[in-house]
């Protein structure tokens, strides 16, 4: 009985490991690139010509996990409603949990830095991603976040659900996120 249980556990573990290492190729335009310590890469190294924006910012990688919108929404959409002192009102943000995006990429690092299109980046610890349902918002009030409108993605913390987050600097709320580096 013990041997059967151990064998079943090993099979389940190897199946989970295999599926974590496999990430489908995007069918639509890539909106997010996750690189660094990732195990589920679905693309090769940075190409200076095709990846001109990344090359301009001195970004390099040998392999990466890339996602289109369907791949990200397929990870499950979660909602966070929040407001901010300078905002014109309360907004509802929707997107996958940041930790689920990193799990899909097979991230093995402890921390992740979300980078905006302009190169601004902020580190988000694994501890924060586990403690709080931080989302990579793709929508605001039901509308897709577009380029020029804080898209394609925005890191959003559930500060109203977790009042201790109200005291934090909002520098981690990176918008116009196009890539995440895992370390």
GROMACS .gro file of C-alpha atoms in nm:
model
  183
    1UNK     CA    1   0.000   0.000   0.000
    2UNK     CA    2   0.278   0.244   0.094
    3UNK     CA    3   0.464   0.170  -0.232
    4UNK     CA    4   0.151   0.236  -0.437
    5UNK     CA    5   0.094   0.565  -0.257
    6UNK     CA    6   0.458   0.667  -0.305
    7UNK     CA    7   0.445   0.573  -0.676
    8UNK     CA    8   0.121   0.770  -0.723
    9UNK     CA    9   0.274   1.070  -0.550
   10UNK     CA   10   0.585   1.054  -0.771
   11UNK     CA   11   0.371   1.031  -1.086
   12UNK     CA   12   0.162   1.327  -0.978
   13UNK     CA   13   0.471   1.529  -0.895
   14UNK     CA   14   0.638   1.451  -1.227
   15UNK     CA   15   0.319   1.537  -1.417
   16UNK     CA   16   0.295   1.870  -1.232
   17UNK     CA   17   0.660   1.941  -1.304
   18UNK     CA   18   0.617   1.858  -1.672
   19UNK     CA   19   0.312   2.083  -1.707
   20UNK     CA   20   0.490   2.365  -1.522
   21UNK     CA   21   0.778   2.340  -1.769
   22UNK     CA   22   0.544   2.358  -2.069
   23UNK     CA   23   0.394   2.689  -2.169
   24UNK     CA   24   0.199   2.725  -2.491
   25UNK     CA   25   0.309   2.972  -2.754
   26UNK     CA   26   0.094   3.285  -2.768
   27UNK     CA   27  -0.152   3.304  -3.056
   28UNK     CA   28  -0.208   3.677  -3.027
   29UNK     CA   29   0.025   3.971  -2.978
   30UNK     CA   30   0.263   3.935  -2.683
   31UNK     CA   31   0.172   4.176  -2.404
   32UNK     CA   32   0.401   4.045  -2.129
   33UNK     CA   33   0.751   3.897  -2.122
   34UNK     CA   34   0.874   3.722  -1.806
   35UNK     CA   35   1.247   3.652  -1.799
   36UNK     CA   36   1.524   3.572  -1.556
   37UNK     CA   37   1.483   3.270  -1.331
   38UNK     CA   38   1.198   3.106  -1.527
   39UNK     CA   39   1.160   2.739  -1.608
   40UNK     CA   40   0.869   2.745  -1.853
   41UNK     CA   41   1.016   2.946  -2.136
   42UNK     CA   42   0.828   2.950  -2.464
   43UNK     CA   43   1.068   3.173  -2.655
   44UNK     CA   44   1.440   3.201  -2.710
   45UNK     CA   45   1.689   3.481  -2.657
   46UNK     CA   46   1.629   3.849  -2.706
   47UNK     CA   47   1.669   3.955  -3.067
   48UNK     CA   48   1.795   4.314  -3.089
   49UNK     CA   49   1.604   4.378  -3.411
   50UNK     CA   50   1.267   4.221  -3.320
   51UNK     CA   51   1.286   4.323  -2.954
   52UNK     CA   52   1.400   4.679  -3.024
   53UNK     CA   53   1.237   4.836  -2.716
   54UNK     CA   54   1.402   4.586  -2.483
   55UNK     CA   55   1.735   4.619  -2.664
   56UNK     CA   56   1.713   4.999  -2.636
   57UNK     CA   57   1.674   4.955  -2.260
   58UNK     CA   58   1.975   4.719  -2.240
   59UNK     CA   59   1.753   4.424  -2.147
   60UNK     CA   60   1.899   4.082  -2.223
   61UNK     CA   61   1.781   3.727  -2.174
   62UNK     CA   62   1.852   3.383  -2.316
   63UNK     CA   63   1.497   3.257  -2.276
   64UNK     CA   64   1.166   3.393  -2.156
   65UNK     CA   65   0.801   3.315  -2.099
   66UNK     CA   66   0.577   3.532  -2.315
   67UNK     CA   67   0.203   3.581  -2.277
   68UNK     CA   68  -0.076   3.716  -2.490
   69UNK     CA   69  -0.399   3.847  -2.340
   70UNK     CA   70  -0.581   3.513  -2.375
   71UNK     CA   71  -0.302   3.333  -2.190
   72UNK     CA   72  -0.317   3.585  -1.906
   73UNK     CA   73  -0.696   3.582  -1.876
   74UNK     CA   74  -0.683   3.202  -1.887
   75UNK     CA   75  -0.497   3.209  -1.555
   76UNK     CA   76  -0.817   3.338  -1.393
   77UNK     CA   77  -0.939   3.692  -1.351
   78UNK     CA   78  -0.951   3.842  -1.002
   79UNK     CA   79  -1.090   4.181  -0.905
   80UNK     CA   80  -0.967   4.456  -0.676
   81UNK     CA   81  -1.174   4.768  -0.609
   82UNK     CA   82  -0.986   5.068  -0.481
   83UNK     CA   83  -0.944   5.444  -0.488
   84UNK     CA   84  -0.659   5.684  -0.433
   85UNK     CA   85  -0.647   6.042  -0.304
   86UNK     CA   86  -0.567   6.194  -0.646
   87UNK     CA   87  -0.803   5.975  -0.848
   88UNK     CA   88  -1.141   6.099  -0.969
   89UNK     CA   89  -1.322   5.805  -0.807
   90UNK     CA   90  -1.322   5.438  -0.717
   91UNK     CA   91  -1.218   5.183  -0.980
   92UNK     CA   92  -1.252   4.808  -1.029
   93UNK     CA   93  -0.938   4.641  -1.163
   94UNK     CA   94  -0.937   4.288  -1.309
   95UNK     CA   95  -0.653   4.056  -1.396
   96UNK     CA   96  -0.471   3.740  -1.297
   97UNK     CA   97  -0.291   3.713  -0.966
   98UNK     CA   98   0.070   3.814  -1.015
   99UNK     CA   99   0.181   3.496  -0.836
  100UNK     CA  100  -0.021   3.288  -1.086
  101UNK     CA  101   0.152   3.459  -1.379
  102UNK     CA  102   0.490   3.381  -1.226
  103UNK     CA  103   0.387   3.022  -1.152
  104UNK     CA  104   0.282   2.979  -1.517
  105UNK     CA  105   0.627   3.105  -1.616
  106UNK     CA  106   0.789   2.851  -1.385
  107UNK     CA  107   0.948   3.129  -1.181
  108UNK     CA  108   1.196   2.995  -0.928
  109UNK     CA  109   1.331   3.323  -0.794
  110UNK     CA  110   1.233   3.492  -0.470
  111UNK     CA  111   1.142   3.833  -0.607
  112UNK     CA  112   1.014   3.988  -0.926
  113UNK     CA  113   1.066   4.332  -1.070
  114UNK     CA  114   0.783   4.466  -1.283
  115UNK     CA  115   0.904   4.703  -1.553
  116UNK     CA  116   0.701   4.964  -1.736
  117UNK     CA  117   0.746   5.042  -2.103
  118UNK     CA  118   0.957   5.347  -2.009
  119UNK     CA  119   1.199   5.130  -1.808
  120UNK     CA  120   1.072   5.220  -1.460
  121UNK     CA  121   1.077   4.914  -1.237
  122UNK     CA  122   0.976   4.818  -0.885
  123UNK     CA  123   1.055   4.497  -0.699
  124UNK     CA  124   0.774   4.292  -0.549
  125UNK     CA  125   0.874   4.028  -0.299
  126UNK     CA  126   0.754   3.669  -0.305
  127UNK     CA  127   0.635   3.727   0.052
  128UNK     CA  128   0.404   4.010  -0.060
  129UNK     CA  129   0.272   3.804  -0.352
  130UNK     CA  130   0.187   3.518  -0.117
  131UNK     CA  131   0.044   3.737   0.157
  132UNK     CA  132  -0.169   3.962  -0.063
  133UNK     CA  133  -0.374   3.892  -0.376
  134UNK     CA  134  -0.170   4.132  -0.592
  135UNK     CA  135  -0.311   4.137  -0.943
  136UNK     CA  136  -0.164   4.217  -1.279
  137UNK     CA  137  -0.460   4.424  -1.391
  138UNK     CA  138  -0.557   4.406  -1.757
  139UNK     CA  139  -0.890   4.589  -1.719
  140UNK     CA  140  -1.020   4.893  -1.533
  141UNK     CA  141  -1.397   4.917  -1.491
  142UNK     CA  142  -1.446   4.650  -1.756
  143UNK     CA  143  -1.231   4.822  -2.021
  144UNK     CA  144  -0.898   4.683  -2.139
  145UNK     CA  145  -0.598   4.889  -2.033
  146UNK     CA  146  -0.444   5.019  -2.352
  147UNK     CA  147  -0.109   5.174  -2.431
  148UNK     CA  148  -0.121   5.533  -2.318
  149UNK     CA  149  -0.389   5.437  -2.067
  150UNK     CA  150  -0.162   5.260  -1.818
  151UNK     CA  151  -0.166   4.935  -2.015
  152UNK     CA  152  -0.104   4.673  -2.121
  153UNK     CA  153  -0.095   4.578  -1.751
  154UNK     CA  154  -0.085   4.745  -1.410
  155UNK     CA  155   0.034   4.597  -1.079
  156UNK     CA  156  -0.250   4.660  -0.830
  157UNK     CA  157  -0.241   4.587  -0.457
  158UNK     CA  158  -0.564   4.524  -0.261
  159UNK     CA  159  -0.499   4.808  -0.016
  160UNK     CA  160  -0.858   4.856   0.096
  161UNK     CA  161  -0.889   4.487   0.185
  162UNK     CA  162  -0.556   4.508   0.370
  163UNK     CA  163  -0.535   4.844   0.552
  164UNK     CA  164  -0.165   4.796   0.633
  165UNK     CA  165  -0.101   4.851   0.261
  166UNK     CA  166  -0.242   5.206   0.287
  167UNK     CA  167   0.078   5.315   0.465
  168UNK     CA  168   0.302   5.185   0.186
  169UNK     CA  169   0.459   5.384  -0.091
  170UNK     CA  170   0.267   5.325  -0.412
  171UNK     CA  171   0.591   5.297  -0.614
  172UNK     CA  172   0.517   4.924  -0.657
  173UNK     CA  173   0.198   5.005  -0.848
  174UNK     CA  174   0.383   4.987  -1.178
  175UNK     CA  175   0.165   5.065  -1.479
  176UNK     CA  176   0.234   5.009  -1.847
  177UNK     CA  177   0.395   4.678  -1.744
  178UNK     CA  178   0.545   4.495  -2.041
  179UNK     CA  179   0.801   4.274  -1.871
  180UNK     CA  180   0.884   4.114  -1.540
  181UNK     CA  181   1.230   3.999  -1.436
  182UNK     CA  182   1.250   3.716  -1.184
  183UNK     CA  183   1.551   3.689  -0.954
   0.00000   0.00000   0.00000
